[in-house]
Amino acid sequence: MNKIKLIYEGKAKKVYETDDPSLAIFEYKDSLTAFNAQKKDTMQGKGRLTNLISATFLKLLQDKGIPTHFVKLLDDNHQLVKRLKIIPLEVVVRNTSTGSLCKRLGVEEGLDLVPPLVEFYLKNDELGDPLVTEDHIRAFGFASKPHVEKMKELCLKVNEILSKYLFERGIKLVDFKLEFGMDDEGNIFVADEISPDTCRFWDLTSKERLDKDRFRKDLGNVLEAYEEIWRRIADWDKSCSAEYRANILVYLKEGVLDTQGKAVLSSLHSLGYDEVKNVRVGKYIKITLTSPSQEDAASRVKEMCEDLLVNDLIEEYSFELEEI
Ligand code: TMP
Ligand code: ASP
């Protein structure tokens, strides 16, 4: 897949057209901005980290059934995504009070927000991305009511999945921002990125900030914090991966003519094995794979069968998994 033409350049990314009109390439840049780009810097290697972290989160969400624009990681700074019509809203989910919430409402930092808050902001740099209510969204047609409901539902699911995933790695998901896009049929997908640029991550025990607040507040060691997030994700995945062997049997559905089976039956009869009444010939496929759990491995193997290994019009399959 090749970059054909630059379609958009944002503060942290470039978006390119590809030879497939339904797909785009995101290039993550090394630039870092805050306060609507009033504060800017460049950090070599930052684009790689936001690209890898974002790809990991989007893939995780996808595996858990959340529709996202992510297609695949291309290299350290690029990922392939679905080309969508972006809804002009930034949706923020907050589990703990901090940032603009505390400034706006004068509330204490660090309060647990149960249930989490979901807020909508209008994507408009000139206006500084103002907070909008659902009535504003409806009145000015920024998004339809069913889409607002869907975005809220997806935000809360994403929050549950990411909070758990990060908690297991010693990280508290304090808050985050999501953007959404629509395909031609009006289906909604999580779009843009999910990274330390767009989330707040606190170390669970020390409460150390491991996100863009280090840049916003001049706390130093910005890149080191992003690297720490990537290290905890990558190391944990490696240490939790086990190797599995899947023994997959693919056979023709009952009622589908099995010419190979018939030929074997007739050869067996000609050799004198008259007791054989029926023969069905199938395929046996052995796959070894790594996966964080037996459950994940089973769901991946099922996907492989449905995507490639089995022709579901005429074939059926079953498989067994064993940890190696
Ligand atoms: P806030 O407290 O500054 O409103 O930020 C809430 C969350 O949204 C935080 O995780 C950072 C993220 N965010 C962005 O991704 N882009 C933005 O432009 C802003 C203001 C916040
Ligand atoms: N993303 C915004 C900017 O680049 C604001 C922020 O994240 O603080 O200016």
Tab-separated table of C-alpha atoms and ligand atoms in Angstrom:
chain	number	residue	atom	x	y	z
A	1	MET	CA	0.000	0.000	0.000
A	2	ASN	CA	1.530	3.331	-1.076
A	3	LYS	CA	1.121	6.934	0.041
A	4	ILE	CA	-0.322	8.696	-2.980
A	5	LYS	CA	-1.275	12.193	-1.932
A	6	LEU	CA	-1.253	14.156	1.328
A	7	ILE	CA	-4.895	14.817	2.242
A	8	TYR	CA	-4.492	16.419	5.636
A	9	GLU	CA	-1.737	17.539	7.960
A	10	GLY	CA	-2.605	17.928	11.627
A	11	LYS	CA	-0.525	18.821	14.666
A	12	ALA	CA	0.742	15.295	15.250
A	13	LYS	CA	-0.114	13.399	12.049
A	14	LYS	CA	-0.194	13.465	8.300
A	15	VAL	CA	-2.935	11.589	6.440
A	16	TYR	CA	-2.356	10.217	2.948
A	17	GLU	CA	-4.606	8.873	0.249
A	18	THR	CA	-3.714	5.353	-0.928
A	19	ASP	CA	-4.406	3.401	-4.112
A	20	ASP	CA	-7.525	2.066	-2.379
A	21	PRO	CA	-10.110	4.883	-1.994
A	22	SER	CA	-11.532	3.262	1.136
A	23	LEU	CA	-8.181	3.331	2.985
A	24	ALA	CA	-5.792	6.016	4.232
A	25	ILE	CA	-2.293	5.995	5.717
A	26	PHE	CA	-1.617	7.823	8.989
A	27	GLU	CA	1.934	9.038	9.480
A	28	TYR	CA	2.714	9.881	13.085
A	29	LYS	CA	5.011	12.892	13.421
A	30	ASP	CA	7.583	13.692	16.069
A	31	SER	CA	5.938	17.035	16.862
A	32	LEU	CA	4.205	17.704	20.127
A	33	THR	CA	1.769	20.558	20.749
A	34	ALA	CA	-0.384	21.713	23.634
A	35	PHE	CA	-2.916	24.449	24.401
A	36	ASN	CA	-4.126	24.543	20.815
A	37	ALA	CA	-0.585	24.586	19.448
A	38	GLN	CA	0.498	27.639	21.484
A	39	LYS	CA	3.193	25.386	22.899
A	40	LYS	CA	5.208	23.315	20.395
A	41	ASP	CA	8.214	21.062	20.335
A	42	THR	CA	9.703	18.171	18.392
A	43	MET	CA	10.953	14.973	20.025
A	44	GLN	CA	12.715	12.439	17.912
A	45	GLY	CA	11.069	9.027	18.301
A	46	LYS	CA	7.781	10.367	19.678
A	47	GLY	CA	5.861	9.572	16.454
A	48	ARG	CA	7.045	5.982	16.601
A	49	LEU	CA	5.800	5.595	20.177
A	50	THR	CA	2.368	7.161	19.573
A	51	ASN	CA	1.993	5.061	16.422
A	52	LEU	CA	2.868	1.783	18.177
A	53	ILE	CA	0.855	2.529	21.310
A	54	SER	CA	-2.177	3.668	19.339
A	55	ALA	CA	-2.013	0.615	17.064
A	56	THR	CA	-1.875	-1.674	20.120
A	57	PHE	CA	-4.914	-0.043	21.753
A	58	LEU	CA	-6.965	0.060	18.551
A	59	LYS	CA	-6.164	-3.574	17.785
A	60	LEU	CA	-7.101	-4.578	21.332
A	61	LEU	CA	-10.435	-2.766	21.034
A	62	GLN	CA	-11.075	-4.317	17.649
A	63	ASP	CA	-10.406	-7.790	19.077
A	64	LYS	CA	-12.961	-7.045	21.792
A	65	GLY	CA	-15.640	-6.171	19.232
A	66	ILE	CA	-15.326	-2.355	19.151
A	67	PRO	CA	-15.443	-1.055	15.562
A	68	THR	CA	-12.319	1.061	14.915
A	69	HIS	CA	-10.736	2.527	11.807
A	70	PHE	CA	-7.526	0.546	12.362
A	71	VAL	CA	-6.529	-1.884	9.597
A	72	LYS	CA	-2.858	-2.658	10.235
A	73	LEU	CA	0.476	-1.364	11.368
A	74	LEU	CA	2.719	-0.658	8.369
A	75	ASP	CA	5.983	0.322	10.058
A	76	ASP	CA	7.293	2.345	13.009
A	77	ASN	CA	5.586	5.565	11.934
A	78	HIS	CA	2.721	4.459	9.694
A	79	GLN	CA	-0.571	2.638	10.039
A	80	LEU	CA	-3.253	1.792	7.542
A	81	VAL	CA	-6.760	2.933	8.488
A	82	LYS	CA	-10.264	3.060	7.013
A	83	ARG	CA	-11.069	6.341	5.335
A	84	LEU	CA	-14.081	7.815	7.141
A	85	LYS	CA	-16.080	10.986	7.411
A	86	ILE	CA	-14.962	12.402	10.747
A	87	ILE	CA	-17.700	13.575	13.133
A	88	PRO	CA	-16.659	17.079	14.297
A	89	LEU	CA	-16.694	16.180	17.988
A	90	GLU	CA	-14.046	15.165	20.518
A	91	VAL	CA	-15.507	12.896	23.160
A	92	VAL	CA	-13.735	12.882	26.525
A	93	VAL	CA	-14.217	10.204	29.165
A	94	ARG	CA	-13.100	10.993	32.705
A	95	ASN	CA	-12.545	8.503	35.530
A	96	THR	CA	-10.718	10.966	37.789
A	97	SER	CA	-11.040	14.742	38.064
A	98	THR	CA	-8.132	16.705	36.631
A	99	GLY	CA	-7.242	19.029	33.745
A	100	SER	CA	-9.837	21.344	32.260
A	101	LEU	CA	-12.619	19.816	34.389
A	102	CYS	CA	-10.994	21.109	37.595
A	103	LYS	CA	-10.269	24.496	36.019
A	104	ARG	CA	-13.795	24.897	34.672
A	105	LEU	CA	-15.712	23.786	37.753
A	106	GLY	CA	-13.207	24.572	40.504
A	107	VAL	CA	-13.358	20.982	41.782
A	108	GLU	CA	-10.509	19.219	43.546
A	109	GLU	CA	-8.085	17.105	41.483
A	110	GLY	CA	-8.027	13.321	41.943
A	111	LEU	CA	-11.717	12.676	42.750
A	112	ASP	CA	-13.019	9.317	41.505
A	113	LEU	CA	-15.827	9.847	39.026
A	114	VAL	CA	-18.248	6.952	39.296
A	115	PRO	CA	-19.923	6.521	36.870
A	116	PRO	CA	-17.368	8.081	34.526
A	117	LEU	CA	-18.147	11.430	32.880
A	118	VAL	CA	-18.621	11.603	29.132
A	119	GLU	CA	-18.232	15.090	27.631
A	120	PHE	CA	-18.525	16.382	24.072
A	121	TYR	CA	-16.312	19.120	22.658
A	122	LEU	CA	-16.708	20.730	19.257
A	123	LYS	CA	-13.668	20.107	17.049
A	124	ASN	CA	-12.837	23.669	16.164
A	125	ASP	CA	-9.314	24.972	16.787
A	126	GLU	CA	-10.310	28.610	16.174
A	127	LEU	CA	-12.841	28.403	19.015
A	128	GLY	CA	-10.474	26.326	21.187
A	129	ASP	CA	-12.644	23.163	21.032
A	130	PRO	CA	-15.525	24.392	23.260
A	131	LEU	CA	-17.558	22.056	25.487
A	132	VAL	CA	-21.000	21.427	23.945
A	133	THR	CA	-24.156	19.882	25.338
A	134	GLU	CA	-26.244	17.231	23.608
A	135	ASP	CA	-28.802	19.976	22.873
A	136	HIS	CA	-26.098	22.001	21.054
A	137	ILE	CA	-25.170	18.917	19.056
A	138	ARG	CA	-28.790	18.349	18.094
A	139	ALA	CA	-29.639	22.007	17.431
A	140	PHE	CA	-26.710	22.583	15.086
A	141	GLY	CA	-26.607	19.111	13.551
A	142	PHE	CA	-23.031	18.271	14.639
A	143	ALA	CA	-24.208	14.639	14.950
A	144	SER	CA	-27.524	12.783	14.988
A	145	LYS	CA	-29.147	11.601	18.238
A	146	PRO	CA	-28.566	7.877	17.487
A	147	HIS	CA	-24.915	8.653	16.710
A	148	VAL	CA	-24.539	10.547	19.991
A	149	GLU	CA	-26.017	7.566	21.847
A	150	LYS	CA	-23.718	5.164	19.967
A	151	MET	CA	-20.629	7.300	20.702
A	152	LYS	CA	-21.477	7.386	24.416
A	153	GLU	CA	-22.023	3.622	24.472
A	154	LEU	CA	-18.740	2.977	22.655
A	155	CYS	CA	-16.856	5.411	24.908
A	156	LEU	CA	-17.961	3.587	28.036
A	157	LYS	CA	-17.054	0.184	26.560
A	158	VAL	CA	-13.641	1.488	25.453
A	159	ASN	CA	-13.157	2.883	28.955
A	160	GLU	CA	-13.897	-0.493	30.527
A	161	ILE	CA	-11.563	-2.398	28.203
A	162	LEU	CA	-8.649	0.042	28.365
A	163	SER	CA	-8.955	0.691	32.116
A	164	LYS	CA	-8.668	-3.035	32.845
A	165	TYR	CA	-5.849	-3.573	30.345
A	166	LEU	CA	-3.850	-0.657	31.764
A	167	PHE	CA	-4.598	-1.521	35.402
A	168	GLU	CA	-2.981	-4.936	34.802
A	169	ARG	CA	0.139	-3.036	33.719
A	170	GLY	CA	0.197	-0.729	36.762
A	171	ILE	CA	-1.367	2.241	34.983
A	172	LYS	CA	-4.477	4.221	35.892
A	173	LEU	CA	-6.513	5.463	32.936
A	174	VAL	CA	-7.436	8.900	34.289
A	175	ASP	CA	-9.146	10.294	31.200
A	176	PHE	CA	-8.987	10.145	27.415
A	177	LYS	CA	-10.339	11.653	24.231
A	178	LEU	CA	-11.884	9.725	21.339
A	179	GLU	CA	-12.889	10.790	17.872
A	180	PHE	CA	-15.373	8.974	15.671
A	181	GLY	CA	-15.892	8.589	11.943
A	182	MET	CA	-18.647	7.243	9.719
A	183	ASP	CA	-18.497	5.045	6.651
A	184	ASP	CA	-20.800	5.505	3.641
A	185	GLU	CA	-23.488	3.370	5.309
A	186	GLY	CA	-23.486	5.561	8.425
A	187	ASN	CA	-21.733	2.976	10.616
A	188	ILE	CA	-19.677	4.520	13.422
A	189	PHE	CA	-16.028	3.657	14.111
A	190	VAL	CA	-13.523	4.821	16.712
A	191	ALA	CA	-11.063	6.885	14.677
A	192	ASP	CA	-7.930	9.017	15.151
A	193	GLU	CA	-5.477	7.864	17.823
A	194	ILE	CA	-5.348	6.631	21.411
A	195	SER	CA	-1.970	7.397	22.922
A	196	PRO	CA	-0.246	9.394	25.687
A	197	ASP	CA	-0.996	12.443	23.500
A	198	THR	CA	-4.743	11.895	23.891
A	199	CYS	CA	-5.056	10.157	27.276
A	200	ARG	CA	-3.916	10.750	30.839
A	201	PHE	CA	-2.017	7.831	32.355
A	202	TRP	CA	-0.910	7.844	35.997
A	203	ASP	CA	1.356	5.242	37.533
A	204	LEU	CA	-0.972	3.286	39.876
A	205	THR	CA	1.233	3.577	42.940
A	206	SER	CA	3.431	6.651	42.550
A	207	LYS	CA	0.775	8.655	40.597
A	208	GLU	CA	3.609	9.748	38.324
A	209	ARG	CA	2.278	11.310	35.106
A	210	LEU	CA	3.072	9.160	32.056
A	211	ASP	CA	1.435	11.242	29.304
A	212	LYS	CA	1.407	14.613	27.551
A	213	ASP	CA	0.811	16.441	30.868
A	214	ARG	CA	4.602	16.116	31.295
A	215	PHE	CA	4.915	18.407	28.274
A	216	ARG	CA	1.926	20.637	29.101
A	217	LYS	CA	3.224	21.255	32.634
A	218	ASP	CA	6.970	21.239	31.875
A	219	LEU	CA	7.569	18.205	34.091
A	220	GLY	CA	10.435	16.928	31.866
A	221	ASN	CA	11.171	13.375	30.654
A	222	VAL	CA	8.291	13.433	28.165
A	223	LEU	CA	9.726	10.852	25.791
A	224	GLU	CA	10.801	8.644	28.716
A	225	ALA	CA	7.193	8.578	29.957
A	226	TYR	CA	5.884	7.547	26.509
A	227	GLU	CA	8.613	4.880	26.344
A	228	GLU	CA	7.548	3.607	29.780
A	229	ILE	CA	3.954	3.186	28.561
A	230	TRP	CA	5.178	1.316	25.470
A	231	ARG	CA	7.539	-0.838	27.556
A	232	ARG	CA	4.755	-1.882	29.941
A	233	ILE	CA	2.469	-2.787	27.040
A	234	ALA	CA	5.085	-4.592	24.945
A	235	ASP	CA	6.816	-6.440	27.834
A	236	TRP	CA	3.606	-7.567	29.412
A	237	ASP	CA	2.305	-8.916	26.130
A	238	LYS	CA	5.518	-10.874	25.609
A	239	SER	CA	5.585	-12.296	29.132
A	240	CYS	CA	1.930	-13.275	28.945
A	241	SER	CA	2.087	-14.955	25.567
A	242	ALA	CA	2.014	-18.717	25.420
A	243	GLU	CA	2.407	-20.938	22.400
A	244	TYR	CA	-0.562	-23.000	21.273
A	245	ARG	CA	-1.096	-25.675	18.646
A	246	ALA	CA	-4.449	-25.767	16.878
A	247	ASN	CA	-5.453	-29.050	15.243
A	248	ILE	CA	-8.118	-28.085	12.780
A	249	LEU	CA	-10.351	-30.558	10.921
A	250	VAL	CA	-12.141	-29.320	7.817
A	251	TYR	CA	-14.713	-31.592	6.209
A	252	LEU	CA	-17.475	-31.358	3.620
A	253	LYS	CA	-20.983	-30.712	4.942
A	254	GLU	CA	-23.372	-33.672	4.990
A	255	GLY	CA	-25.135	-33.827	1.630
A	256	VAL	CA	-22.266	-32.269	-0.333
A	257	LEU	CA	-20.949	-34.744	-2.876
A	258	ASP	CA	-17.506	-35.958	-1.777
A	259	THR	CA	-15.847	-37.301	-4.930
A	260	GLN	CA	-12.578	-38.056	-3.145
A	261	GLY	CA	-14.469	-39.998	-0.470
A	262	LYS	CA	-16.330	-41.958	-3.151
A	263	ALA	CA	-13.029	-42.823	-4.920
A	264	VAL	CA	-11.448	-44.020	-1.661
A	265	LEU	CA	-14.574	-46.071	-0.850
A	266	SER	CA	-14.442	-47.764	-4.215
A	267	SER	CA	-10.693	-48.525	-3.870
A	268	LEU	CA	-11.227	-49.975	-0.392
A	269	HIS	CA	-13.997	-52.221	-1.748
A	270	SER	CA	-11.797	-53.392	-4.615
A	271	LEU	CA	-9.149	-54.352	-2.016
A	272	GLY	CA	-11.732	-56.437	-0.205
A	273	TYR	CA	-12.694	-54.104	2.635
A	274	ASP	CA	-16.373	-54.746	2.015
A	275	GLU	CA	-17.390	-53.751	5.543
A	276	VAL	CA	-16.700	-50.055	4.769
A	277	LYS	CA	-20.025	-48.289	4.195
A	278	ASN	CA	-19.018	-44.681	3.712
A	279	VAL	CA	-15.875	-42.524	3.426
A	280	ARG	CA	-15.639	-38.757	3.746
A	281	VAL	CA	-12.244	-37.139	3.080
A	282	GLY	CA	-11.333	-33.898	4.850
A	283	LYS	CA	-8.347	-31.678	5.586
A	284	TYR	CA	-6.253	-31.627	8.724
A	285	ILE	CA	-4.508	-28.325	9.353
A	286	LYS	CA	-1.970	-27.843	12.128
A	287	ILE	CA	-1.195	-24.279	13.192
A	288	THR	CA	1.096	-23.054	15.947
A	289	LEU	CA	0.496	-19.554	17.264
A	290	THR	CA	1.273	-17.321	20.225
A	291	SER	CA	-1.495	-15.755	22.240
A	292	PRO	CA	-2.017	-14.175	25.656
A	293	SER	CA	-4.653	-16.771	26.566
A	294	GLN	CA	-6.318	-19.977	25.402
A	295	GLU	CA	-9.543	-18.008	24.949
A	296	ASP	CA	-7.816	-15.460	22.684
A	297	ALA	CA	-6.070	-18.228	20.737
A	298	ALA	CA	-9.420	-19.972	20.177
A	299	SER	CA	-11.049	-16.799	18.952
A	300	ARG	CA	-8.113	-16.101	16.560
A	301	VAL	CA	-8.232	-19.644	15.148
A	302	LYS	CA	-11.982	-19.317	14.640
A	303	GLU	CA	-11.366	-16.083	12.691
A	304	MET	CA	-8.682	-17.801	10.562
A	305	CYS	CA	-11.105	-20.606	9.720
A	306	GLU	CA	-13.847	-18.182	8.789
A	307	ASP	CA	-11.543	-15.812	6.846
A	308	LEU	CA	-9.528	-18.330	4.878
A	309	LEU	CA	-9.276	-21.962	5.859
A	310	VAL	CA	-12.897	-23.033	5.481
A	311	ASN	CA	-15.323	-22.501	2.622
A	312	ASP	CA	-18.471	-22.178	4.684
A	313	LEU	CA	-20.761	-22.840	1.716
A	314	ILE	CA	-19.690	-26.465	1.508
A	315	GLU	CA	-17.398	-27.141	4.480
A	316	GLU	CA	-17.615	-27.440	8.253
A	317	TYR	CA	-14.782	-27.423	10.772
A	318	SER	CA	-13.826	-28.231	14.302
A	319	PHE	CA	-10.583	-27.720	16.172
A	320	GLU	CA	-8.763	-28.552	19.356
A	321	LEU	CA	-6.202	-26.333	21.014
A	322	GLU	CA	-3.275	-27.476	23.110
A	323	GLU	CA	-0.733	-25.340	24.935
A	324	ILE	CA	2.792	-26.236	23.868
B	1	TMP	P1	-8.692	18.225	29.332
B	1	TMP	O1	-8.715	17.924	30.805
B	1	TMP	O2	-7.594	19.170	28.961
B	1	TMP	O3	-10.024	18.648	28.821
B	1	TMP	O4	-8.342	16.837	28.581
B	1	TMP	C1	-9.149	15.691	28.721
B	1	TMP	C2	-8.536	14.546	27.960
B	1	TMP	O5	-8.587	14.778	26.558
B	1	TMP	C3	-7.071	14.307	28.269
B	1	TMP	O6	-6.858	12.907	28.338
B	1	TMP	C4	-6.319	14.870	27.108
B	1	TMP	C5	-7.285	14.755	25.975
B	1	TMP	N1	-7.208	15.880	25.049
B	1	TMP	C6	-6.883	15.655	23.714
B	1	TMP	O7	-6.648	14.533	23.315
B	1	TMP	N2	-6.860	16.710	22.863
B	1	TMP	C7	-7.134	17.979	23.255
B	1	TMP	O8	-7.088	18.892	22.420
B	1	TMP	C8	-7.459	18.193	24.632
B	1	TMP	C9	-7.758	19.564	25.126
B	1	TMP	C10	-7.499	17.114	25.483
B	2	ASP	N1	-4.014	18.661	21.327
B	2	ASP	C1	-4.123	20.077	21.622
B	2	ASP	C2	-2.993	20.835	20.970
B	2	ASP	O1	-2.174	20.302	20.348
B	2	ASP	C3	-4.277	20.399	23.068
B	2	ASP	C4	-3.712	19.494	24.119
B	2	ASP	O2	-3.637	18.282	23.943
B	2	ASP	O3	-3.365	19.990	25.202
B	2	ASP	O4	-2.831	21.990	21.013
